[in-house]
mmCIF file of C-alpha atoms and ligand atoms in Angstrom:
data_model
loop_
_atom_site.group_PDB
_atom_site.id
_atom_site.type_symbol
_atom_site.label_atom_id
_atom_site.label_comp_id
_atom_site.label_asym_id
_atom_site.label_seq_id
_atom_site.Cartn_x
_atom_site.Cartn_y
_atom_site.Cartn_z
ATOM 1 C CA MET A 1 -23.115 49.001 18.995
ATOM 2 C CA THR A 2 -23.266 45.294 19.036
ATOM 3 C CA LYS A 3 -21.712 42.794 16.722
ATOM 4 C CA SER A 4 -24.476 42.255 14.340
ATOM 5 C CA ASP A 5 -24.435 45.822 13.271
ATOM 6 C CA ILE A 6 -20.841 45.568 12.453
ATOM 7 C CA THR A 7 -19.727 45.170 8.988
ATOM 8 C CA ARG A 8 -17.460 47.568 7.963
ATOM 9 C CA VAL A 9 -14.233 47.650 9.414
ATOM 10 C CA ALA A 10 -10.855 49.843 9.182
ATOM 11 C CA VAL A 11 -7.789 47.968 9.460
ATOM 12 C CA VAL A 12 -4.959 50.876 10.056
ATOM 13 C CA GLY A 13 -1.348 49.514 9.172
ATOM 14 C CA THR A 14 -1.267 46.762 6.761
ATOM 15 C CA GLY A 15 2.302 45.149 7.709
ATOM 16 C CA VAL A 16 2.549 41.440 8.981
ATOM 17 C CA ILE A 17 -0.044 41.565 11.498
ATOM 18 C CA GLY A 18 -2.645 44.117 9.450
ATOM 19 C CA ALA A 19 -2.777 42.227 6.315
ATOM 20 C CA SER A 20 -3.448 39.022 8.361
ATOM 21 C CA TRP A 21 -6.177 40.749 10.072
ATOM 22 C CA THR A 22 -7.520 41.994 6.616
ATOM 23 C CA ALA A 23 -7.744 38.539 5.502
ATOM 24 C CA TYR A 24 -9.561 37.377 8.427
ATOM 25 C CA PHE A 25 -12.129 40.245 8.611
ATOM 26 C CA LEU A 26 -12.718 39.653 4.603
ATOM 27 C CA ALA A 27 -13.027 35.989 5.225
ATOM 28 C CA GLN A 28 -15.858 36.931 7.715
ATOM 29 C CA GLY A 29 -17.892 38.504 5.088
ATOM 30 C CA LEU A 30 -16.904 42.112 6.218
ATOM 31 C CA ASP A 31 -16.045 45.485 4.451
ATOM 32 C CA VAL A 32 -12.625 46.293 5.134
ATOM 33 C CA VAL A 33 -10.876 49.634 4.091
ATOM 34 C CA ALA A 34 -7.418 49.307 4.989
ATOM 35 C CA THR A 35 -4.613 52.350 5.196
ATOM 36 C CA ASP A 36 -0.845 52.437 5.398
ATOM 37 C CA PRO A 37 1.273 55.507 4.492
ATOM 38 C CA ALA A 38 4.187 53.365 2.976
ATOM 39 C CA GLN A 39 4.905 53.501 -0.382
ATOM 40 C CA GLY A 40 3.696 50.236 -2.253
ATOM 41 C CA ALA A 41 1.200 49.236 0.632
ATOM 42 C CA GLU A 42 -1.705 48.560 -1.317
ATOM 43 C CA ASP A 43 0.204 46.116 -3.640
ATOM 44 C CA HIS A 44 1.489 44.461 -0.704
ATOM 45 C CA LEU A 45 -1.556 44.055 0.976
ATOM 46 C CA ARG A 46 -3.349 42.456 -1.727
ATOM 47 C CA ALA A 47 -0.643 40.365 -2.461
ATOM 48 C CA ASP A 48 -0.544 39.211 1.100
ATOM 49 C CA VAL A 49 -4.361 39.016 1.615
ATOM 50 C CA ALA A 50 -4.313 36.564 -1.747
ATOM 51 C CA ARG A 51 -1.501 34.431 0.130
ATOM 52 C CA HIS A 52 -3.373 34.054 3.267
ATOM 53 C CA TRP A 53 -6.826 33.673 1.511
ATOM 54 C CA ARG A 54 -5.910 30.017 0.951
ATOM 55 C CA SER A 55 -6.571 29.408 4.826
ATOM 56 C CA PRO A 56 -10.271 30.848 5.138
ATOM 57 C CA GLU A 57 -10.944 29.275 1.731
ATOM 58 C CA ALA A 58 -10.002 25.679 2.861
ATOM 59 C CA MET A 59 -11.976 26.290 6.367
ATOM 60 C CA GLY A 60 -15.084 27.648 4.946
ATOM 61 C CA LEU A 61 -15.592 31.197 3.935
ATOM 62 C CA ALA A 62 -18.650 33.057 5.582
ATOM 63 C CA PRO A 63 -21.431 34.216 3.656
ATOM 64 C CA GLY A 64 -20.805 37.244 1.402
ATOM 65 C CA ALA A 65 -16.779 36.915 2.122
ATOM 66 C CA SER A 66 -15.052 38.630 -0.898
ATOM 67 C CA LEU A 67 -11.696 40.045 -1.748
ATOM 68 C CA ASP A 68 -13.618 42.845 -3.514
ATOM 69 C CA LYS A 69 -14.712 44.086 -0.199
ATOM 70 C CA LEU A 70 -11.316 44.980 0.473
ATOM 71 C CA SER A 71 -10.809 48.781 -0.489
ATOM 72 C CA PHE A 72 -7.377 50.894 0.115
ATOM 73 C CA THR A 73 -6.725 54.582 0.818
ATOM 74 C CA PRO A 74 -3.312 56.019 2.163
ATOM 75 C CA ASP A 75 -5.801 58.791 3.828
ATOM 76 C CA LEU A 76 -5.779 57.644 7.272
ATOM 77 C CA GLU A 77 -8.993 60.011 8.320
ATOM 78 C CA ALA A 78 -10.874 58.808 5.300
ATOM 79 C CA ALA A 79 -10.174 55.442 5.938
ATOM 80 C CA VAL A 80 -11.716 55.413 9.337
ATOM 81 C CA ARG A 81 -14.496 57.993 8.840
ATOM 82 C CA ASN A 82 -17.379 55.313 8.328
ATOM 83 C CA ALA A 83 -16.123 52.313 10.031
ATOM 84 C CA GLN A 84 -17.677 50.566 12.919
ATOM 85 C CA PHE A 85 -14.761 49.222 14.249
ATOM 86 C CA ILE A 86 -11.273 49.945 14.045
ATOM 87 C CA GLN A 87 -8.219 47.529 14.401
ATOM 88 C CA GLU A 88 -4.960 49.498 14.607
ATOM 89 C CA ASN A 89 -1.503 47.494 13.606
ATOM 90 C CA GLY A 90 0.920 50.418 13.550
ATOM 91 C CA PRO A 91 4.673 50.359 14.854
ATOM 92 C CA GLU A 92 5.167 49.343 18.285
ATOM 93 C CA ARG A 93 6.365 52.550 19.554
ATOM 94 C CA LEU A 94 4.752 54.475 22.257
ATOM 95 C CA ASP A 95 5.084 57.764 20.501
ATOM 96 C CA ILE A 96 3.915 56.692 17.337
ATOM 97 C CA LYS A 97 0.784 54.747 18.602
ATOM 98 C CA ALA A 98 -0.089 57.725 20.845
ATOM 99 C CA ASP A 99 0.343 60.002 17.736
ATOM 100 C CA LEU A 100 -1.653 57.530 15.747
ATOM 101 C CA PHE A 101 -4.784 57.120 18.319
ATOM 102 C CA ARG A 102 -4.814 60.574 18.621
ATOM 103 C CA ARG A 103 -5.533 60.949 14.947
ATOM 104 C CA LEU A 104 -7.896 57.945 14.858
ATOM 105 C CA ASP A 105 -10.071 59.474 17.771
ATOM 106 C CA ALA A 106 -9.855 62.752 15.822
ATOM 107 C CA ALA A 107 -11.364 61.114 12.703
ATOM 108 C CA ALA A 108 -13.650 58.144 13.974
ATOM 109 C CA PRO A 109 -17.357 58.570 14.784
ATOM 110 C CA SER A 110 -17.018 58.631 18.835
ATOM 111 C CA ASP A 111 -19.049 55.933 19.448
ATOM 112 C CA VAL A 112 -16.700 53.463 17.391
ATOM 113 C CA VAL A 113 -14.543 51.052 19.128
ATOM 114 C CA VAL A 114 -10.732 51.462 18.465
ATOM 115 C CA ALA A 115 -8.805 48.293 19.195
ATOM 116 C CA SER A 116 -4.773 48.103 19.234
ATOM 117 C CA SER A 117 -3.052 44.966 18.314
ATOM 118 C CA SER A 118 -0.112 46.216 20.345
ATOM 119 C CA SER A 119 2.242 43.096 21.475
ATOM 120 C CA GLY A 120 3.199 44.868 24.829
ATOM 121 C CA LEU A 121 2.368 48.733 25.036
ATOM 122 C CA LEU A 122 0.079 49.626 27.831
ATOM 123 C CA ILE A 123 -3.284 50.982 26.594
ATOM 124 C CA SER A 124 -3.443 53.629 29.346
ATOM 125 C CA GLN A 125 -0.598 55.215 27.875
ATOM 126 C CA VAL A 126 -1.859 54.972 24.199
ATOM 127 C CA GLN A 127 -4.804 56.661 24.860
ATOM 128 C CA THR A 128 -3.720 59.536 26.774
ATOM 129 C CA ALA A 129 -3.996 62.229 23.785
ATOM 130 C CA CYS A 130 -7.445 60.900 22.850
ATOM 131 C CA ARG A 131 -10.851 63.005 23.543
ATOM 132 C CA HIS A 132 -12.661 59.757 23.683
ATOM 133 C CA PRO A 133 -10.457 57.552 25.212
ATOM 134 C CA GLU A 134 -13.286 55.587 26.676
ATOM 135 C CA ARG A 135 -13.695 53.634 23.415
ATOM 136 C CA ILE A 136 -9.787 52.680 23.205
ATOM 137 C CA VAL A 137 -9.071 49.086 24.024
ATOM 138 C CA LEU A 138 -6.502 46.444 23.371
ATOM 139 C CA GLY A 139 -7.297 43.727 20.986
ATOM 140 C CA HIS A 140 -4.060 41.635 20.615
ATOM 141 C CA PRO A 141 -4.107 38.828 18.422
ATOM 142 C CA PHE A 142 -1.517 36.080 18.027
ATOM 143 C CA ASN A 143 0.351 35.644 14.825
ATOM 144 C CA PRO A 144 -1.087 34.906 12.286
ATOM 145 C CA PRO A 145 -4.409 36.527 13.086
ATOM 146 C CA HIS A 146 -5.988 34.838 10.134
ATOM 147 C CA LEU A 147 -5.467 31.590 11.895
ATOM 148 C CA ILE A 148 -4.933 31.807 15.517
ATOM 149 C CA PRO A 149 -8.117 32.303 17.359
ATOM 150 C CA LEU A 150 -6.795 34.199 20.495
ATOM 151 C CA VAL A 151 -7.425 37.862 20.957
ATOM 152 C CA GLU A 152 -6.385 39.524 24.261
ATOM 153 C CA VAL A 153 -8.697 42.624 25.213
ATOM 154 C CA VAL A 154 -7.927 44.932 28.107
ATOM 155 C CA GLY A 155 -8.904 48.254 28.661
ATOM 156 C CA GLY A 156 -6.643 51.176 29.919
ATOM 157 C CA ALA A 157 -7.300 53.521 32.604
ATOM 158 C CA GLY A 158 -9.820 55.772 30.724
ATOM 159 C CA THR A 159 -11.576 53.094 28.869
ATOM 160 C CA ALA A 160 -15.299 52.319 29.432
ATOM 161 C CA PRO A 161 -16.557 48.719 30.311
ATOM 162 C CA GLU A 162 -18.852 48.930 27.213
ATOM 163 C CA ALA A 163 -15.841 49.528 25.040
ATOM 164 C CA ILE A 164 -14.469 46.073 26.520
ATOM 165 C CA ALA A 165 -17.770 44.308 25.773
ATOM 166 C CA THR A 166 -18.091 45.294 22.532
ATOM 167 C CA ALA A 167 -14.774 44.539 21.534
ATOM 168 C CA LEU A 168 -15.199 40.893 23.402
ATOM 169 C CA GLU A 169 -18.488 40.336 21.588
ATOM 170 C CA PHE A 170 -17.490 41.687 18.404
ATOM 171 C CA TYR A 171 -14.313 39.151 18.142
ATOM 172 C CA ALA A 172 -16.293 36.389 19.613
ATOM 173 C CA ALA A 173 -18.947 36.608 17.199
ATOM 174 C CA ILE A 174 -16.360 36.319 14.078
ATOM 175 C CA GLY A 175 -14.777 33.270 15.317
ATOM 176 C CA LYS A 176 -12.172 34.419 17.567
ATOM 177 C CA ARG A 177 -11.323 33.221 21.264
ATOM 178 C CA PRO A 178 -11.063 36.488 23.108
ATOM 179 C CA ILE A 179 -9.755 36.394 26.721
ATOM 180 C CA HIS A 180 -10.694 39.530 29.214
ATOM 181 C CA LEU A 181 -7.238 40.708 31.065
ATOM 182 C CA ARG A 182 -8.659 42.137 34.303
ATOM 183 C CA LYS A 183 -5.609 44.396 34.670
ATOM 184 C CA GLU A 184 -2.979 45.926 32.367
ATOM 185 C CA VAL A 185 0.246 44.201 32.428
ATOM 186 C CA ALA A 186 3.178 44.956 30.285
ATOM 187 C CA GLY A 187 3.198 42.230 27.274
ATOM 188 C CA HIS A 188 -0.322 40.848 28.240
ATOM 189 C CA VAL A 189 -0.916 37.404 29.141
ATOM 190 C CA ALA A 190 0.318 34.892 26.411
ATOM 191 C CA ASN A 191 3.417 36.964 25.436
ATOM 192 C CA ARG A 192 4.235 36.879 29.144
ATOM 193 C CA LEU A 193 3.811 32.936 29.221
ATOM 194 C CA GLN A 194 6.029 32.871 26.156
ATOM 195 C CA ALA A 195 8.487 34.863 27.577
ATOM 196 C CA ALA A 196 9.024 32.693 30.699
ATOM 197 C CA LEU A 197 9.399 29.402 28.446
ATOM 198 C CA TRP A 198 12.119 31.689 26.347
ATOM 199 C CA ARG A 199 13.937 32.690 29.493
ATOM 200 C CA GLU A 200 14.471 29.091 30.476
ATOM 201 C CA ALA A 201 15.073 27.953 26.870
ATOM 202 C CA PHE A 202 17.857 30.482 26.725
ATOM 203 C CA HIS A 203 19.323 29.738 30.387
ATOM 204 C CA LEU A 204 19.470 25.824 29.474
ATOM 205 C CA ILE A 205 21.364 26.804 26.270
ATOM 206 C CA ASP A 206 23.642 28.926 27.907
ATOM 207 C CA LEU A 207 24.350 26.097 30.908
ATOM 208 C CA GLY A 208 25.070 23.809 27.790
ATOM 209 C CA VAL A 209 22.239 21.464 29.281
ATOM 210 C CA ALA A 210 20.802 20.964 25.585
ATOM 211 C CA THR A 211 21.128 22.044 22.231
ATOM 212 C CA VAL A 212 18.908 24.465 20.244
ATOM 213 C CA SER A 213 17.474 21.449 18.360
ATOM 214 C CA ASP A 214 17.096 19.662 21.256
ATOM 215 C CA ILE A 215 14.963 22.172 22.999
ATOM 216 C CA ASP A 216 12.894 22.711 20.158
ATOM 217 C CA THR A 217 12.321 18.689 20.176
ATOM 218 C CA ALA A 218 11.448 18.861 23.917
ATOM 219 C CA ILE A 219 8.551 21.167 23.085
ATOM 220 C CA ALA A 220 7.274 20.560 19.405
ATOM 221 C CA HIS A 221 7.391 16.652 20.070
ATOM 222 C CA GLY A 222 6.356 16.670 23.969
ATOM 223 C CA PRO A 223 4.386 19.076 25.899
ATOM 224 C CA GLY A 224 3.388 21.583 23.075
ATOM 225 C CA LEU A 225 1.440 18.783 21.293
ATOM 226 C CA ARG A 226 -0.563 18.817 24.673
ATOM 227 C CA TRP A 227 -0.725 22.574 24.972
ATOM 228 C CA ALA A 228 -2.488 23.004 21.712
ATOM 229 C CA LEU A 229 -5.399 20.866 23.095
ATOM 230 C CA LEU A 230 -5.369 21.888 26.680
ATOM 231 C CA GLY A 231 -3.968 24.664 28.609
ATOM 232 C CA PRO A 232 -1.318 24.115 31.449
ATOM 233 C CA PHE A 233 -3.769 24.021 34.209
ATOM 234 C CA LEU A 234 -6.080 21.306 32.795
ATOM 235 C CA ASN A 235 -3.169 19.233 31.511
ATOM 236 C CA LEU A 236 -1.710 19.362 35.311
ATOM 237 C CA HIS A 237 -5.113 18.500 36.401
ATOM 238 C CA LEU A 238 -5.081 15.489 34.155
ATOM 239 C CA SER A 239 -1.525 14.401 35.280
ATOM 240 C CA GLY A 240 -2.910 13.993 38.778
ATOM 241 C CA GLY A 241 -5.107 11.295 37.647
ATOM 242 C CA ARG A 242 -8.196 10.396 39.771
ATOM 243 C CA GLY A 243 -6.973 13.200 42.254
ATOM 244 C CA GLY A 244 -6.504 15.579 39.573
ATOM 245 C CA ILE A 245 -5.395 18.704 40.384
ATOM 246 C CA ASP A 246 -5.516 18.728 44.076
ATOM 247 C CA HIS A 247 -3.304 15.449 44.206
ATOM 248 C CA VAL A 248 -1.020 16.718 41.715
ATOM 249 C CA LEU A 249 -0.222 19.931 43.727
ATOM 250 C CA ASN A 250 0.153 17.999 46.664
ATOM 251 C CA HIS A 251 2.278 15.231 45.134
ATOM 252 C CA LEU A 252 4.399 17.611 42.844
ATOM 253 C CA GLY A 253 3.727 20.874 44.037
ATOM 254 C CA PRO A 254 6.975 20.760 46.328
ATOM 255 C CA ALA A 255 9.134 19.653 43.536
ATOM 256 C CA ILE A 256 7.732 22.476 41.188
ATOM 257 C CA GLU A 257 8.631 25.032 43.746
ATOM 258 C CA SER A 258 12.341 23.897 43.919
ATOM 259 C CA TRP A 259 12.428 23.807 39.994
ATOM 260 C CA TRP A 260 10.944 27.583 40.103
ATOM 261 C CA ARG A 261 13.566 28.735 42.738
ATOM 262 C CA ASP A 262 16.334 27.299 40.256
ATOM 263 C CA LEU A 263 15.407 28.755 37.122
ATOM 264 C CA GLY A 264 17.770 31.234 35.004
ATOM 265 C CA ASP A 265 17.677 34.634 34.487
ATOM 266 C CA PRO A 266 19.783 34.529 31.212
ATOM 267 C CA SER A 267 21.104 38.061 29.522
ATOM 268 C CA LEU A 268 21.481 38.127 25.601
ATOM 269 C CA THR A 269 24.975 38.065 25.452
ATOM 270 C CA PRO A 270 26.625 38.206 22.112
ATOM 271 C CA GLU A 271 27.832 34.456 22.847
ATOM 272 C CA LEU A 272 24.499 33.259 23.833
ATOM 273 C CA ARG A 273 22.967 35.164 20.846
ATOM 274 C CA HIS A 274 25.512 33.304 18.472
ATOM 275 C CA LYS A 275 24.925 30.021 20.055
ATOM 276 C CA VAL A 276 21.133 30.380 19.369
ATOM 277 C CA SER A 277 21.232 31.787 15.892
ATOM 278 C CA ASP A 278 23.743 28.838 14.774
ATOM 279 C CA GLY A 279 21.786 26.252 16.272
ATOM 280 C CA VAL A 280 18.442 27.764 14.437
ATOM 281 C CA ARG A 281 20.579 27.623 11.052
ATOM 282 C CA GLU A 282 21.737 24.260 11.925
ATOM 283 C CA MET A 283 18.369 22.924 12.559
ATOM 284 C CA LEU A 284 16.882 24.739 9.152
ATOM 285 C CA ALA A 285 19.701 22.480 7.403
ATOM 286 C CA GLY A 286 18.687 24.462 4.107
ATOM 287 C CA ARG A 287 14.825 24.403 4.551
ATOM 288 C CA SER A 288 13.161 27.731 3.563
ATOM 289 C CA ALA A 289 11.031 29.452 6.244
ATOM 290 C CA GLU A 290 8.458 30.015 3.609
ATOM 291 C CA GLY A 291 8.363 26.322 2.891
ATOM 292 C CA MET A 292 8.127 25.713 6.896
ATOM 293 C CA GLU A 293 5.398 28.473 7.206
ATOM 294 C CA THR A 294 3.119 27.060 4.373
ATOM 295 C CA GLN A 295 3.249 23.409 6.098
ATOM 296 C CA ARG A 296 2.807 24.863 9.534
ATOM 297 C CA ASP A 297 -0.459 26.670 8.469
ATOM 298 C CA ALA A 298 -1.753 23.591 6.649
ATOM 299 C CA LEU A 299 -1.031 21.550 9.864
ATOM 300 C CA LEU A 300 -2.820 24.388 11.925
ATOM 301 C CA ARG A 301 -6.045 24.167 9.589
ATOM 302 C CA ASP A 302 -6.202 20.404 10.433
ATOM 303 C CA LEU A 303 -5.694 21.141 14.195
ATOM 304 C CA LEU A 304 -8.335 23.832 14.496
ATOM 305 C CA ARG A 305 -10.802 21.870 12.451
ATOM 306 C CA ALA A 306 -10.317 19.013 14.347
ATOM 307 C CA LYS A 307 -10.536 20.829 17.539
ATOM 308 C CA SER A 308 -13.881 22.322 16.593
ATOM 309 C CA GLY A 309 -15.086 18.785 16.493
ATOM 310 C CA SER A 310 -14.271 18.179 19.683
ATOM 311 C CA PRO A 311 -16.713 19.803 22.062
ATOM 312 C CA ASP A 312 -15.548 18.337 25.439
ATOM 313 C CA LEU A 313 -12.395 20.477 24.827
ATOM 314 C CA PRO A 314 -12.754 23.801 26.529
HETATM 315 N N1 NAD B 1 4.448 40.650 14.397
HETATM 316 C C1 NAD B 1 3.727 39.789 15.232
HETATM 317 O O1 NAD B 1 4.172 38.673 15.473
HETATM 318 C C2 NAD B 1 2.974 40.747 16.081
HETATM 319 C C3 NAD B 1 1.784 39.742 16.860
HETATM 320 C C4 NAD B 1 0.864 40.171 17.386
HETATM 321 C C5 NAD B 1 0.882 41.999 17.535
HETATM 322 N N2 NAD B 1 1.812 42.526 16.697
HETATM 323 C C6 NAD B 1 1.492 44.102 17.142
HETATM 324 O O2 NAD B 1 1.153 44.391 15.782
HETATM 325 C C7 NAD B 1 1.365 45.634 15.370
HETATM 326 C C8 NAD B 1 2.015 45.710 13.924
HETATM 327 O O3 NAD B 1 2.987 44.791 14.226
HETATM 328 P P1 NAD B 1 3.760 44.238 12.750
HETATM 329 O O4 NAD B 1 4.377 43.064 12.973
HETATM 330 O O5 NAD B 1 2.430 43.956 11.596
HETATM 331 O O6 NAD B 1 4.801 45.620 12.061
HETATM 332 P P2 NAD B 1 5.299 45.689 10.517
HETATM 333 O O7 NAD B 1 6.482 46.579 10.611
HETATM 334 O O8 NAD B 1 4.992 44.604 9.690
HETATM 335 O O9 NAD B 1 3.806 46.643 10.110
HETATM 336 C C9 NAD B 1 3.420 48.164 10.690
HETATM 337 C C10 NAD B 1 3.064 48.961 9.471
HETATM 338 O O10 NAD B 1 2.605 50.015 9.955
HETATM 339 C C11 NAD B 1 2.754 50.986 9.013
HETATM 340 N N3 NAD B 1 2.345 52.279 9.635
HETATM 341 C C12 NAD B 1 3.709 53.090 9.913
HETATM 342 N N4 NAD B 1 3.066 54.352 10.273
HETATM 343 C C13 NAD B 1 1.902 54.204 10.328
HETATM 344 C C14 NAD B 1 0.927 55.203 10.627
HETATM 345 N N5 NAD B 1 0.939 56.448 10.711
HETATM 346 N N6 NAD B 1 -0.462 55.011 10.055
HETATM 347 C C15 NAD B 1 -0.690 53.645 9.807
HETATM 348 N N7 NAD B 1 0.463 52.509 9.657
HETATM 349 C C16 NAD B 1 1.600 53.016 9.544
HETATM 350 C C17 NAD B 1 4.222 50.681 8.350
HETATM 351 O O11 NAD B 1 4.004 51.065 6.914
HETATM 352 C C18 NAD B 1 4.042 48.940 8.213
HETATM 353 O O12 NAD B 1 3.145 48.396 7.324
HETATM 354 C C19 NAD B 1 2.478 46.184 16.561
HETATM 355 O O13 NAD B 1 1.692 47.055 17.366
HETATM 356 C C20 NAD B 1 3.024 44.537 17.022
HETATM 357 O O14 NAD B 1 3.303 44.798 18.395
HETATM 358 C C21 NAD B 1 2.539 41.807 15.954
#
């Protein structure tokens, strides 16, 4: 099935990520059947989707996009029976995921791709109980999926290349920026990159080199501004001036290697946890997380609009 055929999506699990995916799929003009066994899940979902809707509304809804295209059932099997693509967002536990996939696989038409949003589990382990493991893929979004374009796609040992191709094509066609991971690895790519940065950030706090607020300033008012525009390698290339990447690797490579050897390997001791949570509370200085989230999303919309008008950026 190609993307142009896909008009009906099932969203399985409607917590933080499922609700955000639901808003995105609806904004793309798709029909969504959502399911979640939790008490009050439908009310929560409709409230979350209504809250998220202001982003796609501001950025432009696809023709036919409507909140009326959302339906909900607590019955998992009924939700996926007529789906043409399934996005799974259940709890991040291998035993729960594997059982969920066994049920989804038994209930969904055998040619339909089932994508998991899992932040770190391996699809090879998730798909073990499926009769049709060939259509099970990872489709890992970045929070919030209704705004952030990245989706990481990778197959497990039993996944067919066609399922990966369908997922990549579907995500790209609805405006996402999917990347295809050639090998499974715990935490995928983007979370491992974040984890590498967090590791050193926690280490620097542990050493007393900088405060929590200094570290957030160092990223949010420093390289973070460039990273939103170009990735680490193209930024490195630009740091090399006329000589580009080759010059910078010759010039700064030995220094970078020496920093790598000096990087930390902290543990989340109770003391370090306290230092970080106290530092975060100090930085918040009474600001609400909700207010910051609203402002962050408004700036993200502006940034995404600006980026889409800059065709020279890859
Ligand atoms: N939160 C993030 O930043 C983030 C980002 C990317 C990916 N993810 C991944 O998305 C998935 C969901 O994470 P979340 O943060 O939305 O969690 P969440 O706890 O907010 O939502 C999980 C939902 O799954 C539901 N659920 C439980 N059992 C179920 C079942 N049998 N069938 C269907 N639904 C069931 C729960 O009721 C809940 O609503 C996880 O795999 C997670 O790793 C999370």
